[in-house]
PDB file of C-alpha atoms and ligand atoms in Angstrom:
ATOM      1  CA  UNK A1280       0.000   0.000   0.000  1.00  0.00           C
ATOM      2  CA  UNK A1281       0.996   3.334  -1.410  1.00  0.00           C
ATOM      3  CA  UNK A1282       2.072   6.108   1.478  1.00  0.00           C
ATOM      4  CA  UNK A1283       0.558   9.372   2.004  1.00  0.00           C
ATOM      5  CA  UNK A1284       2.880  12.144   1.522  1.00  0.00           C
ATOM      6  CA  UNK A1285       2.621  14.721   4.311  1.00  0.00           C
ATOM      7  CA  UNK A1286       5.144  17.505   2.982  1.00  0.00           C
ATOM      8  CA  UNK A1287       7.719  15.078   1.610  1.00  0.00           C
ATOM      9  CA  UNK A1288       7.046  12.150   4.602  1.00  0.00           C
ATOM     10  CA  UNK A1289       5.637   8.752   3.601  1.00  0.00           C
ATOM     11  CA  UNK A1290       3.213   7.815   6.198  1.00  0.00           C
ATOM     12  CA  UNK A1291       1.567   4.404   6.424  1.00  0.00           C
ATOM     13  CA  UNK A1292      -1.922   4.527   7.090  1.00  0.00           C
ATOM     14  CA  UNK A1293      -1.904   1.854   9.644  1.00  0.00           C
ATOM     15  CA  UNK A1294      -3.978   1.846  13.132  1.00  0.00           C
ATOM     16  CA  UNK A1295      -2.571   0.766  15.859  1.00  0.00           C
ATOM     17  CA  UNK A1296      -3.579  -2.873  15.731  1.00  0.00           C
ATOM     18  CA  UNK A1297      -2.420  -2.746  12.171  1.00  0.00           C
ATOM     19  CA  UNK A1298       1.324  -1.176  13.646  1.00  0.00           C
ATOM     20  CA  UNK A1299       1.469  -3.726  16.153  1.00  0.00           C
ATOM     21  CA  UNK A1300       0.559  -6.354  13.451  1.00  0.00           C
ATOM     22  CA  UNK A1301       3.009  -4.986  11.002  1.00  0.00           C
ATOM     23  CA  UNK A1302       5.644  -5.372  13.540  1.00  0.00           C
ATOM     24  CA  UNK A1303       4.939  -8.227  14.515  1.00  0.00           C
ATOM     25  CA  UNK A1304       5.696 -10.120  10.974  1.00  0.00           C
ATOM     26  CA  UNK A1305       8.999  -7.712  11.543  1.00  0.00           C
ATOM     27  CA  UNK A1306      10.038 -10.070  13.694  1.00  0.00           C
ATOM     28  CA  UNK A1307      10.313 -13.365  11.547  1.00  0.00           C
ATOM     29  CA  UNK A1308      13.831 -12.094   9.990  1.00  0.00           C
ATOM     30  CA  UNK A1309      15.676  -9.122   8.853  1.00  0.00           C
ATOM     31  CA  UNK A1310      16.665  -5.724  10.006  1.00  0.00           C
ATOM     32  CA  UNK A1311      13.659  -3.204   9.619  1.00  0.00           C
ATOM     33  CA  UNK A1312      13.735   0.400  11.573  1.00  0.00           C
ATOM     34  CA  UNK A1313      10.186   2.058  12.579  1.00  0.00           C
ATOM     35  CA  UNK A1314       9.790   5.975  12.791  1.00  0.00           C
ATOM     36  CA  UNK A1315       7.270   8.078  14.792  1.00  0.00           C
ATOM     37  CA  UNK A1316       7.345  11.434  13.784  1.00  0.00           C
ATOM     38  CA  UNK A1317       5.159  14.263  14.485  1.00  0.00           C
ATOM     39  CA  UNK A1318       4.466  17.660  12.738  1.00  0.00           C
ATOM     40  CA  UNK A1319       7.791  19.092  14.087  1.00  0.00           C
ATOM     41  CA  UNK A1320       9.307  16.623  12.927  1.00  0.00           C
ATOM     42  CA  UNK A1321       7.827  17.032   9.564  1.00  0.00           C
ATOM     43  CA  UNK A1322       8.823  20.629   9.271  1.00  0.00           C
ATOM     44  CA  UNK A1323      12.411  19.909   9.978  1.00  0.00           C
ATOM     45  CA  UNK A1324      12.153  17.104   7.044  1.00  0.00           C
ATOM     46  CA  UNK A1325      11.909  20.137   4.824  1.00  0.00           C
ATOM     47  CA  UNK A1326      15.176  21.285   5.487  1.00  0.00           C
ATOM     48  CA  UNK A1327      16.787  18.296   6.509  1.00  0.00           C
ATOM     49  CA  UNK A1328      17.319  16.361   3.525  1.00  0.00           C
ATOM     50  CA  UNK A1329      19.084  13.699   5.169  1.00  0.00           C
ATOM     51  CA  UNK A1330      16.410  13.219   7.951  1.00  0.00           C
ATOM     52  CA  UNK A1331      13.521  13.072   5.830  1.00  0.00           C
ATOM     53  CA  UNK A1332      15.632  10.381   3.341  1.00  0.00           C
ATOM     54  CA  UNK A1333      15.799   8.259   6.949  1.00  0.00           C
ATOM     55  CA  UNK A1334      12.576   8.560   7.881  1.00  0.00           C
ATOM     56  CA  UNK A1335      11.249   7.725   4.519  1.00  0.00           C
ATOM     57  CA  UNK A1336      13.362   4.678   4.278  1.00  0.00           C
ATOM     58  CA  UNK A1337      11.870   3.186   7.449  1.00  0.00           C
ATOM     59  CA  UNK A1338      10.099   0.113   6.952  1.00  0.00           C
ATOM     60  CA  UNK A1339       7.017   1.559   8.810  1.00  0.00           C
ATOM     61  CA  UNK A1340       6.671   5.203   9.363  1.00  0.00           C
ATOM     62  CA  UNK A1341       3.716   5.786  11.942  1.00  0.00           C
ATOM     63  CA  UNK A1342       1.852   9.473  12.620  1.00  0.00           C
ATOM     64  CA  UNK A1343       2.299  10.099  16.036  1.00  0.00           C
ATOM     65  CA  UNK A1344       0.823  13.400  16.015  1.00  0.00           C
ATOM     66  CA  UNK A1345      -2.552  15.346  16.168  1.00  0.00           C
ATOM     67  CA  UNK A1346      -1.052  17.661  13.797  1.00  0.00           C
ATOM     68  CA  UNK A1347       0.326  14.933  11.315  1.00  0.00           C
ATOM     69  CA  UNK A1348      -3.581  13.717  11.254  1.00  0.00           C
ATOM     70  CA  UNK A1349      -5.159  16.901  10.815  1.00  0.00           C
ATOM     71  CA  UNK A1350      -2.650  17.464   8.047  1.00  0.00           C
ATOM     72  CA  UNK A1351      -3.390  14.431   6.574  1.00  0.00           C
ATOM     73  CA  UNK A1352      -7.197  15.904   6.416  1.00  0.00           C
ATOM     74  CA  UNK A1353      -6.670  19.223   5.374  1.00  0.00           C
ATOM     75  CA  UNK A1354      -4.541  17.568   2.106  1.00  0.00           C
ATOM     76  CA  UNK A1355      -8.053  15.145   1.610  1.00  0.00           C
ATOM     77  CA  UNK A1356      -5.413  11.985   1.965  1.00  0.00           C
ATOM     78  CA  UNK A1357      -6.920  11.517   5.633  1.00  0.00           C
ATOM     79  CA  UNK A1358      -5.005   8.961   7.618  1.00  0.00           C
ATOM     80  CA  UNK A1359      -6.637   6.382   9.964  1.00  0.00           C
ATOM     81  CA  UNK A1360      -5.902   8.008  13.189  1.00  0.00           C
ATOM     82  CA  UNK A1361      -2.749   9.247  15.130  1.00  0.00           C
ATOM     83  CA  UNK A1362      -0.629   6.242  16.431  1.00  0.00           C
ATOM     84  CA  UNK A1363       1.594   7.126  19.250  1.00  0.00           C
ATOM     85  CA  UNK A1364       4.997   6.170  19.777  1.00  0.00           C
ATOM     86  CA  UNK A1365       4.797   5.631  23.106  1.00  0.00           C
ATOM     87  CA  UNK A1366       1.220   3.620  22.717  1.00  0.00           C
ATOM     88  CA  UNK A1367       2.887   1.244  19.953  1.00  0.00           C
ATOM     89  CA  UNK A1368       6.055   0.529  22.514  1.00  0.00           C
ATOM     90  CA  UNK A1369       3.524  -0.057  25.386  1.00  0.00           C
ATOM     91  CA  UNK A1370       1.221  -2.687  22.959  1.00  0.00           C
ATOM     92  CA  UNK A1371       4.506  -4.447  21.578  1.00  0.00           C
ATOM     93  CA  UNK A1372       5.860  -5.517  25.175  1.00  0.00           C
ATOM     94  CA  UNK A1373       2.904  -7.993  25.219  1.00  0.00           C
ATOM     95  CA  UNK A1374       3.762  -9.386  21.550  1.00  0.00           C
ATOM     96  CA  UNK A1375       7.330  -9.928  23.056  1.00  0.00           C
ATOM     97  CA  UNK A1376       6.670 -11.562  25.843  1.00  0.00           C
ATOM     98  CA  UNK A1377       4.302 -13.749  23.945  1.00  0.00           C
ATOM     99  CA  UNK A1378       6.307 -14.739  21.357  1.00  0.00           C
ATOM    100  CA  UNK A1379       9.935 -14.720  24.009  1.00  0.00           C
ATOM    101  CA  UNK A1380      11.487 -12.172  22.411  1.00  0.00           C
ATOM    102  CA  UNK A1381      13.933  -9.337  24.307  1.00  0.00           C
ATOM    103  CA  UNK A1382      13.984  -6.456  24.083  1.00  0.00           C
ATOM    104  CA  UNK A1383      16.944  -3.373  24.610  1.00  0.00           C
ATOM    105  CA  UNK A1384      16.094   0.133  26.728  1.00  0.00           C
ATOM    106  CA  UNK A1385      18.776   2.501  24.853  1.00  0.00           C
ATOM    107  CA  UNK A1386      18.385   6.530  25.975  1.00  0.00           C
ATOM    108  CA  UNK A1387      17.003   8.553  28.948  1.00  0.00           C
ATOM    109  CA  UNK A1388      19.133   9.872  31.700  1.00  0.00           C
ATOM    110  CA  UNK A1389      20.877   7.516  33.365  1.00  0.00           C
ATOM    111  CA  UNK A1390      18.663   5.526  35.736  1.00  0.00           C
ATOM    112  CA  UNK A1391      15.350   5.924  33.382  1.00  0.00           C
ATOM    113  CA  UNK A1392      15.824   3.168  31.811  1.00  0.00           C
ATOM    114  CA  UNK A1393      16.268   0.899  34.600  1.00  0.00           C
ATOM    115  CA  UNK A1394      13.475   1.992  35.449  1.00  0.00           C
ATOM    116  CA  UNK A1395      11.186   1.585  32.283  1.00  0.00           C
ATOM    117  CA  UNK A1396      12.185  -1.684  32.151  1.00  0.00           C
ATOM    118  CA  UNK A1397      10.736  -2.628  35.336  1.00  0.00           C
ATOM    119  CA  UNK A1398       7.387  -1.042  34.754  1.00  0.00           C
ATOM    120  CA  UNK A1399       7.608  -3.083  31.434  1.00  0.00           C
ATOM    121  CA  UNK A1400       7.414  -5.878  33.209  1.00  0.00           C
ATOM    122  CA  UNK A1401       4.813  -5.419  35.024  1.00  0.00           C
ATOM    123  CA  UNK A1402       2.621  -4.264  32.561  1.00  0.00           C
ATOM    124  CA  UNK A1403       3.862  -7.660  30.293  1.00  0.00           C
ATOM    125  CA  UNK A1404       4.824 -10.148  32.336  1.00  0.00           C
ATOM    126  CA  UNK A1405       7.269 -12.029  31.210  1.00  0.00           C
ATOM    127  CA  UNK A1406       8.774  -9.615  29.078  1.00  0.00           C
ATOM    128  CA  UNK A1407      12.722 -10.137  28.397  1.00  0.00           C
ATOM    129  CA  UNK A1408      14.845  -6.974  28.943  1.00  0.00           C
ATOM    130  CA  UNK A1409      18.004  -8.245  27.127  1.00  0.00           C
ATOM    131  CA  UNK A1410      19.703  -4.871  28.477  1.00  0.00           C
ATOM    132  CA  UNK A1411      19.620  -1.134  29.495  1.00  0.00           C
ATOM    133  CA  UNK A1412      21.787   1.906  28.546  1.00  0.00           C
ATOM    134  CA  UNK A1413      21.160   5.684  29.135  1.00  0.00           C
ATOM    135  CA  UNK A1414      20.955   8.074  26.331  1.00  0.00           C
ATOM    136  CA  UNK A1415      24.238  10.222  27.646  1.00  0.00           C
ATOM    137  CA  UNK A1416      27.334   8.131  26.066  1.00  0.00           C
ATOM    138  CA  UNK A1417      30.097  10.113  24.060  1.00  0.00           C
ATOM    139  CA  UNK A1418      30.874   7.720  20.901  1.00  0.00           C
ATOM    140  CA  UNK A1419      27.901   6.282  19.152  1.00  0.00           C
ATOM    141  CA  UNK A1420      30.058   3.232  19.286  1.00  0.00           C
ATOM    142  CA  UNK A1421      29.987   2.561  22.816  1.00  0.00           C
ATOM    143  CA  UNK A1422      26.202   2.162  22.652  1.00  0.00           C
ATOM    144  CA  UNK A1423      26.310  -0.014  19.455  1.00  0.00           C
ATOM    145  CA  UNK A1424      28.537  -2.620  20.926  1.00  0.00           C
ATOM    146  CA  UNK A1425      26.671  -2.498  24.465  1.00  0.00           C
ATOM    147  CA  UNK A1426      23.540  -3.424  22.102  1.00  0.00           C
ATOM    148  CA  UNK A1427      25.258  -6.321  20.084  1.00  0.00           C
ATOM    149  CA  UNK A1428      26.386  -7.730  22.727  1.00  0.00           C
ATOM    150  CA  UNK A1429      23.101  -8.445  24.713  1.00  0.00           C
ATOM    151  CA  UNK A1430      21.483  -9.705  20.780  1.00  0.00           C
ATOM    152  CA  UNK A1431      18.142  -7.912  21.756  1.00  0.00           C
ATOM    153  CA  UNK A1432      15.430  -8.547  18.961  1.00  0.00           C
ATOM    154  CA  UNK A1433      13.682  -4.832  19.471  1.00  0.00           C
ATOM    155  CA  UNK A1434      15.868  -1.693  20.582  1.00  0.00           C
ATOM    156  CA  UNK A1435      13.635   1.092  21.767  1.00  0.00           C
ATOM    157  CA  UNK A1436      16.011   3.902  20.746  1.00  0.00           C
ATOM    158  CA  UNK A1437      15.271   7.047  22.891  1.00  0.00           C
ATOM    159  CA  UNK A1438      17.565   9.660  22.455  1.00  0.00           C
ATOM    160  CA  UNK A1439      15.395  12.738  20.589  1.00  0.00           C
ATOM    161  CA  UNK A1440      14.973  13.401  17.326  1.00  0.00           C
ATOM    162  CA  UNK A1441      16.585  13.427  15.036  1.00  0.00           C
ATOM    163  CA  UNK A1442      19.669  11.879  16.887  1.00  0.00           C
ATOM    164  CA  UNK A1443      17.932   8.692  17.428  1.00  0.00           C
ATOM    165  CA  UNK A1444      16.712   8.255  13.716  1.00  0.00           C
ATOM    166  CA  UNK A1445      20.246   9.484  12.816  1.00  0.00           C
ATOM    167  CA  UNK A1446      21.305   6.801  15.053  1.00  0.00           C
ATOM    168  CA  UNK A1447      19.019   3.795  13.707  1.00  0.00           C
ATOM    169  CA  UNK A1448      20.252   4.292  10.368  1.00  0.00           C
ATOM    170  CA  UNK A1449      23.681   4.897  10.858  1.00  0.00           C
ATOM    171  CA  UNK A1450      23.866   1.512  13.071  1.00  0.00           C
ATOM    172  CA  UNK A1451      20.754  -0.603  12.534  1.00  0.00           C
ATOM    173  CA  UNK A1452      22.927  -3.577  10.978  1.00  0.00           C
ATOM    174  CA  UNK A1453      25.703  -3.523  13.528  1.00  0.00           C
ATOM    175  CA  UNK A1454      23.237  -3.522  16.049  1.00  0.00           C
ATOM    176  CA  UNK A1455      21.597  -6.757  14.556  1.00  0.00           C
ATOM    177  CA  UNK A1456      18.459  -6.705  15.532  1.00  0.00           C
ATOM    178  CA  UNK A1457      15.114  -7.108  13.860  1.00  0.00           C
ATOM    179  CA  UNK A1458      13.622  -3.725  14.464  1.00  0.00           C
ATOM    180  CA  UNK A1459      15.080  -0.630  15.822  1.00  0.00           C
ATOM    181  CA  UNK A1460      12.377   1.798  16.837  1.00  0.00           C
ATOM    182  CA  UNK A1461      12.684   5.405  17.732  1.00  0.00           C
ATOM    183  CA  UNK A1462      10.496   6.606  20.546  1.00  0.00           C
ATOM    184  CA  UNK A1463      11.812  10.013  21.889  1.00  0.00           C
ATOM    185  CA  UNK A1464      10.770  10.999  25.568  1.00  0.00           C
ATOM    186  CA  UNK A1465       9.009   7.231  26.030  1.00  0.00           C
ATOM    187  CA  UNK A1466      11.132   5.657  28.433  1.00  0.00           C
ATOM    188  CA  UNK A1467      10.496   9.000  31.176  1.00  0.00           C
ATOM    189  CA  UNK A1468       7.012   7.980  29.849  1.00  0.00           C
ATOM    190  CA  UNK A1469       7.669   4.544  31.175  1.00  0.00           C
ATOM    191  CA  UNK A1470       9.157   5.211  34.264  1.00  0.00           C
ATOM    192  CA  UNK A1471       6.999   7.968  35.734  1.00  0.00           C
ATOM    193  CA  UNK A1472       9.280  10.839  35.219  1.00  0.00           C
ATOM    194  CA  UNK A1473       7.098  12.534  32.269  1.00  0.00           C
ATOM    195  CA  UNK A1474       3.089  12.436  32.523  1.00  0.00           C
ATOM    196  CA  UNK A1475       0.915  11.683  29.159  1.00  0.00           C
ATOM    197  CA  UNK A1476      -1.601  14.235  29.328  1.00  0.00           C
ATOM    198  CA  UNK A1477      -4.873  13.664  30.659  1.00  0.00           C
ATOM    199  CA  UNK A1478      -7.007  11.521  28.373  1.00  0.00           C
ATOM    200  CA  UNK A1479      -9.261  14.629  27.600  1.00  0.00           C
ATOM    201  CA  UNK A1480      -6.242  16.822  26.260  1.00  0.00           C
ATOM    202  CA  UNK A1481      -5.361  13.701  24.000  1.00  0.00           C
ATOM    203  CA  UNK A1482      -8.621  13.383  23.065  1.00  0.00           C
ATOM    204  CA  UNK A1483      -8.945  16.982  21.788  1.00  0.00           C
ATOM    205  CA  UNK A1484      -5.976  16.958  20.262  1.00  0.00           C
ATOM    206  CA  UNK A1485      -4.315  19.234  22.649  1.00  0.00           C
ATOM    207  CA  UNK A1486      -1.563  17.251  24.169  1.00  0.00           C
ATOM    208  CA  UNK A1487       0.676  19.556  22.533  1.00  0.00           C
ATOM    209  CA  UNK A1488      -0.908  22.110  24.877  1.00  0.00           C
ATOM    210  CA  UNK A1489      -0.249  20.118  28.123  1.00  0.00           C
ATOM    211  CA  UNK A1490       3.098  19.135  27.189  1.00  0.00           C
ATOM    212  CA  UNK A1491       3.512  23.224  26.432  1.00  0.00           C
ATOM    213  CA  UNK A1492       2.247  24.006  30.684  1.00  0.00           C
ATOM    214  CA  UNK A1493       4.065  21.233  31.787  1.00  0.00           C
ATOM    215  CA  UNK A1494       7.703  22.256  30.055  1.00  0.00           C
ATOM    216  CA  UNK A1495       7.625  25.463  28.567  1.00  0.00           C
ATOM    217  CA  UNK A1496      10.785  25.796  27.474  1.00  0.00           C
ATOM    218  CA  UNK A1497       9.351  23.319  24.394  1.00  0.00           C
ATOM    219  CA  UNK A1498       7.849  26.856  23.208  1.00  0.00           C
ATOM    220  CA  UNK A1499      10.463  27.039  20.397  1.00  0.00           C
ATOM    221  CA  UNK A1500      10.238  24.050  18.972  1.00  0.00           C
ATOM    222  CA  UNK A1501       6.187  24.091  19.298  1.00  0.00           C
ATOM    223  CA  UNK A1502       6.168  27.383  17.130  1.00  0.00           C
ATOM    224  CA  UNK A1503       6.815  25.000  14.249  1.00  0.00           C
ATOM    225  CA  UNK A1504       3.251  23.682  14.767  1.00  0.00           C
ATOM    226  CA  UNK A1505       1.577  26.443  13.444  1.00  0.00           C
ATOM    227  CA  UNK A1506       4.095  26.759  10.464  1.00  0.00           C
ATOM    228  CA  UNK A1507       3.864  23.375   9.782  1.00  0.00           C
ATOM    229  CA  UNK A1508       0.153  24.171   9.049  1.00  0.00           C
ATOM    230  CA  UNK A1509       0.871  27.134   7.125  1.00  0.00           C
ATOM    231  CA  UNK A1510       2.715  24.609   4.857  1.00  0.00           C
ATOM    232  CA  UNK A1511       0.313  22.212   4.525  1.00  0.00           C
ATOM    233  CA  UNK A1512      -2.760  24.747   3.734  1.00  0.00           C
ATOM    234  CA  UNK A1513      -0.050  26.324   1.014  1.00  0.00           C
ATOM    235  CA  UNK A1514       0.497  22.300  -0.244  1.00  0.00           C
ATOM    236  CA  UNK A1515      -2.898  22.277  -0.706  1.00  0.00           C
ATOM    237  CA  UNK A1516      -3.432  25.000  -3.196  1.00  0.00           C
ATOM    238  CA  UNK A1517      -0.777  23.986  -5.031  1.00  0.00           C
ATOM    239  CA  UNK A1518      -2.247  20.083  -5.436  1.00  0.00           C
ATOM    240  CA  UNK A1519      -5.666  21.980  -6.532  1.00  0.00           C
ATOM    241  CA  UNK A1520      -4.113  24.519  -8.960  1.00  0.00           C
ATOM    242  CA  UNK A1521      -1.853  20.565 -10.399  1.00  0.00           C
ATOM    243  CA  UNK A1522      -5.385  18.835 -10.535  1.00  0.00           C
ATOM    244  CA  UNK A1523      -7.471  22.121 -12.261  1.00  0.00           C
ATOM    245  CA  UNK A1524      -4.933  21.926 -15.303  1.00  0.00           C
TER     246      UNK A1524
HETATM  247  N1  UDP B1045      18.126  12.116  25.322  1.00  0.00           N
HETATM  248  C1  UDP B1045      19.155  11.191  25.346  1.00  0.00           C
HETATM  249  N2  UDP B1045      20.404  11.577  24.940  1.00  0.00           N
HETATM  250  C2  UDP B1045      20.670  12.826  24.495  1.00  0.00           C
HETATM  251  C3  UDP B1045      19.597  13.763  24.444  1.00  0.00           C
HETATM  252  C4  UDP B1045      18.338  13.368  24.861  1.00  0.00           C
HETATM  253  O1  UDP B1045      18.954  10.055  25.727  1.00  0.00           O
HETATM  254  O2  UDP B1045      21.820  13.099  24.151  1.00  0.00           O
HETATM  255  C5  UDP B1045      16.804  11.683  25.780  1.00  0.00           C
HETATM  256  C6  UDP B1045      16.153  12.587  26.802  1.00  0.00           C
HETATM  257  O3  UDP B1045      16.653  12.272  28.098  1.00  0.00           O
HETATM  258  C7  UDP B1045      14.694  12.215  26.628  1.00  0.00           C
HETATM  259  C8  UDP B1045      14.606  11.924  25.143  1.00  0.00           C
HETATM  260  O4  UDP B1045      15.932  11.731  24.689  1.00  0.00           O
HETATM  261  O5  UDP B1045      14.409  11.062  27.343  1.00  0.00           O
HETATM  262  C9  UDP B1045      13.998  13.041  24.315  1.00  0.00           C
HETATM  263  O6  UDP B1045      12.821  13.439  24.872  1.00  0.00           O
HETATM  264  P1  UDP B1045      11.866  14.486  24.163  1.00  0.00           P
HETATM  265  O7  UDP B1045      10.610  14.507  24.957  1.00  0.00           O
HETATM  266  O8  UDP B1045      12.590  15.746  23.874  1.00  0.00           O
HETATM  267  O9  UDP B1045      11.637  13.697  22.815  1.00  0.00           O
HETATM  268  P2  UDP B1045      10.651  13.933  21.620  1.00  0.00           P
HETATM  269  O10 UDP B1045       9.797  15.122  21.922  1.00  0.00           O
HETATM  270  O11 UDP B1045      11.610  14.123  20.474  1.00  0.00           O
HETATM  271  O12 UDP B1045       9.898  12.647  21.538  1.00  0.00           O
END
């Protein structure tokens, strides 16, 4: 199934039993790499050639953002719904314990991950942590051969984008795993030290908003939102100005 192009990004139209499904089958061989970007992401893809050539070579590319969605709407490609990161890493632990395969904790400050992993396995009992390692090392290389060397099947790769995706796709082979995800802020997700929003916010599409009162300091980067939109609304004319001719 084709992609639908959101400024340049490829995003599969998958829910979230569909992303959970698709990597699943990841898991029967090979080295595949799953993105989660969101609309700042997005806009940095436009001037980030290299970024947005790594995110659309992932193998699955989910939206995991209101305003990725809402893009997706205003260009009349809708997609299904948003699929957060952090939701898809949560509903994988239980098709890892299931199936006995480990998984790797890679970013966070040091002690976050530990952390994660043990609220992991609560929530999927039986789940294999293969290893930890905080986000902070100096040489990608020290992180790479702390991940080979425990052989985890999944790496949740949690270092901020777009280090980690820079990171998957410089070292996704060396690692030698079957899928590499990126997940951002997850693992402080995971071990208590962010808050989701409250389900309302999420539902209205204002987690953005929360995340904004909670941290403020993500005001710079959030000013891309509305840009982002700008973009999109401009896309638009131009795709109906292509079709008119
Ligand atoms: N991080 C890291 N190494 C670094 C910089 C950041 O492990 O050199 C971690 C940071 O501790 C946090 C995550 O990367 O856990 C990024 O979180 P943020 O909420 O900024 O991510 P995003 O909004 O990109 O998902």
């Amino acid at each position: 199934m084709g992609r639908i192009d959101i400024l340049g990004v490829g995003f599969d139209n998958v829910d979230m039993a569909e992303a959970v499904a698709r990597a699943e089958s990841m898991l029967e061989g090979g080295s595949h790499y799953i993105v989660t970007p969101n609309s700042e992401i997005v806009y940095d893809c436009l001037t980030n050639e290299g970024l947005r050539e790594i995110i659309n070579g992932a193998d699955m590319v989910i939206p995991d953002g209101a305003g990725v969605v809402k893009a997706s709407r205003i260009l009349e490609t809708p997609l299904k719904e948003k699929v957060a990161g952090v939701e898809l890493a949560e509903n994988l632990l239980g098709v890892l314990a299931r199936r006995g395969a480990s998984l790797y904790l890679l970013g966070a400050k040091p002690g976050i991950a530990e952390r994660a992993a043990e609220k992991m396995k609560t929530l999927a009992p039986g789940l294999m942590i293969a290893g930890v390692r905080d986000g902070y090392f100096k040489e990608d290389s020290e992180a790479v051969e702390a991940v080979r060397a425990a052989a985890p099947d999944v790496v949740y790769v949690c270092l901020g984008s777009p280090r980690q995706e820079q990171f998957i796709a410089a070292h996704l082979e060396e690692m030698g795993c079957h899928i590499a995800i990126g997940l951002g802020g997850s693992l402080d997700v995971f071990a208590g030290e962010a808050k989701r929003a409250p389900k309302i916010f999420i539902k209205l599409g204002l987690e953005w908003f929360y995340r904004l009162l909670k941290q403020p300091s993500r005001l710079g980067r959030m000013m891309r939102l509305p840009k982002f939109l700008r973009e999109v609304k401009r896309e638009k004319k131009r795709r109906d100005k292509e079709a008119k001719r």
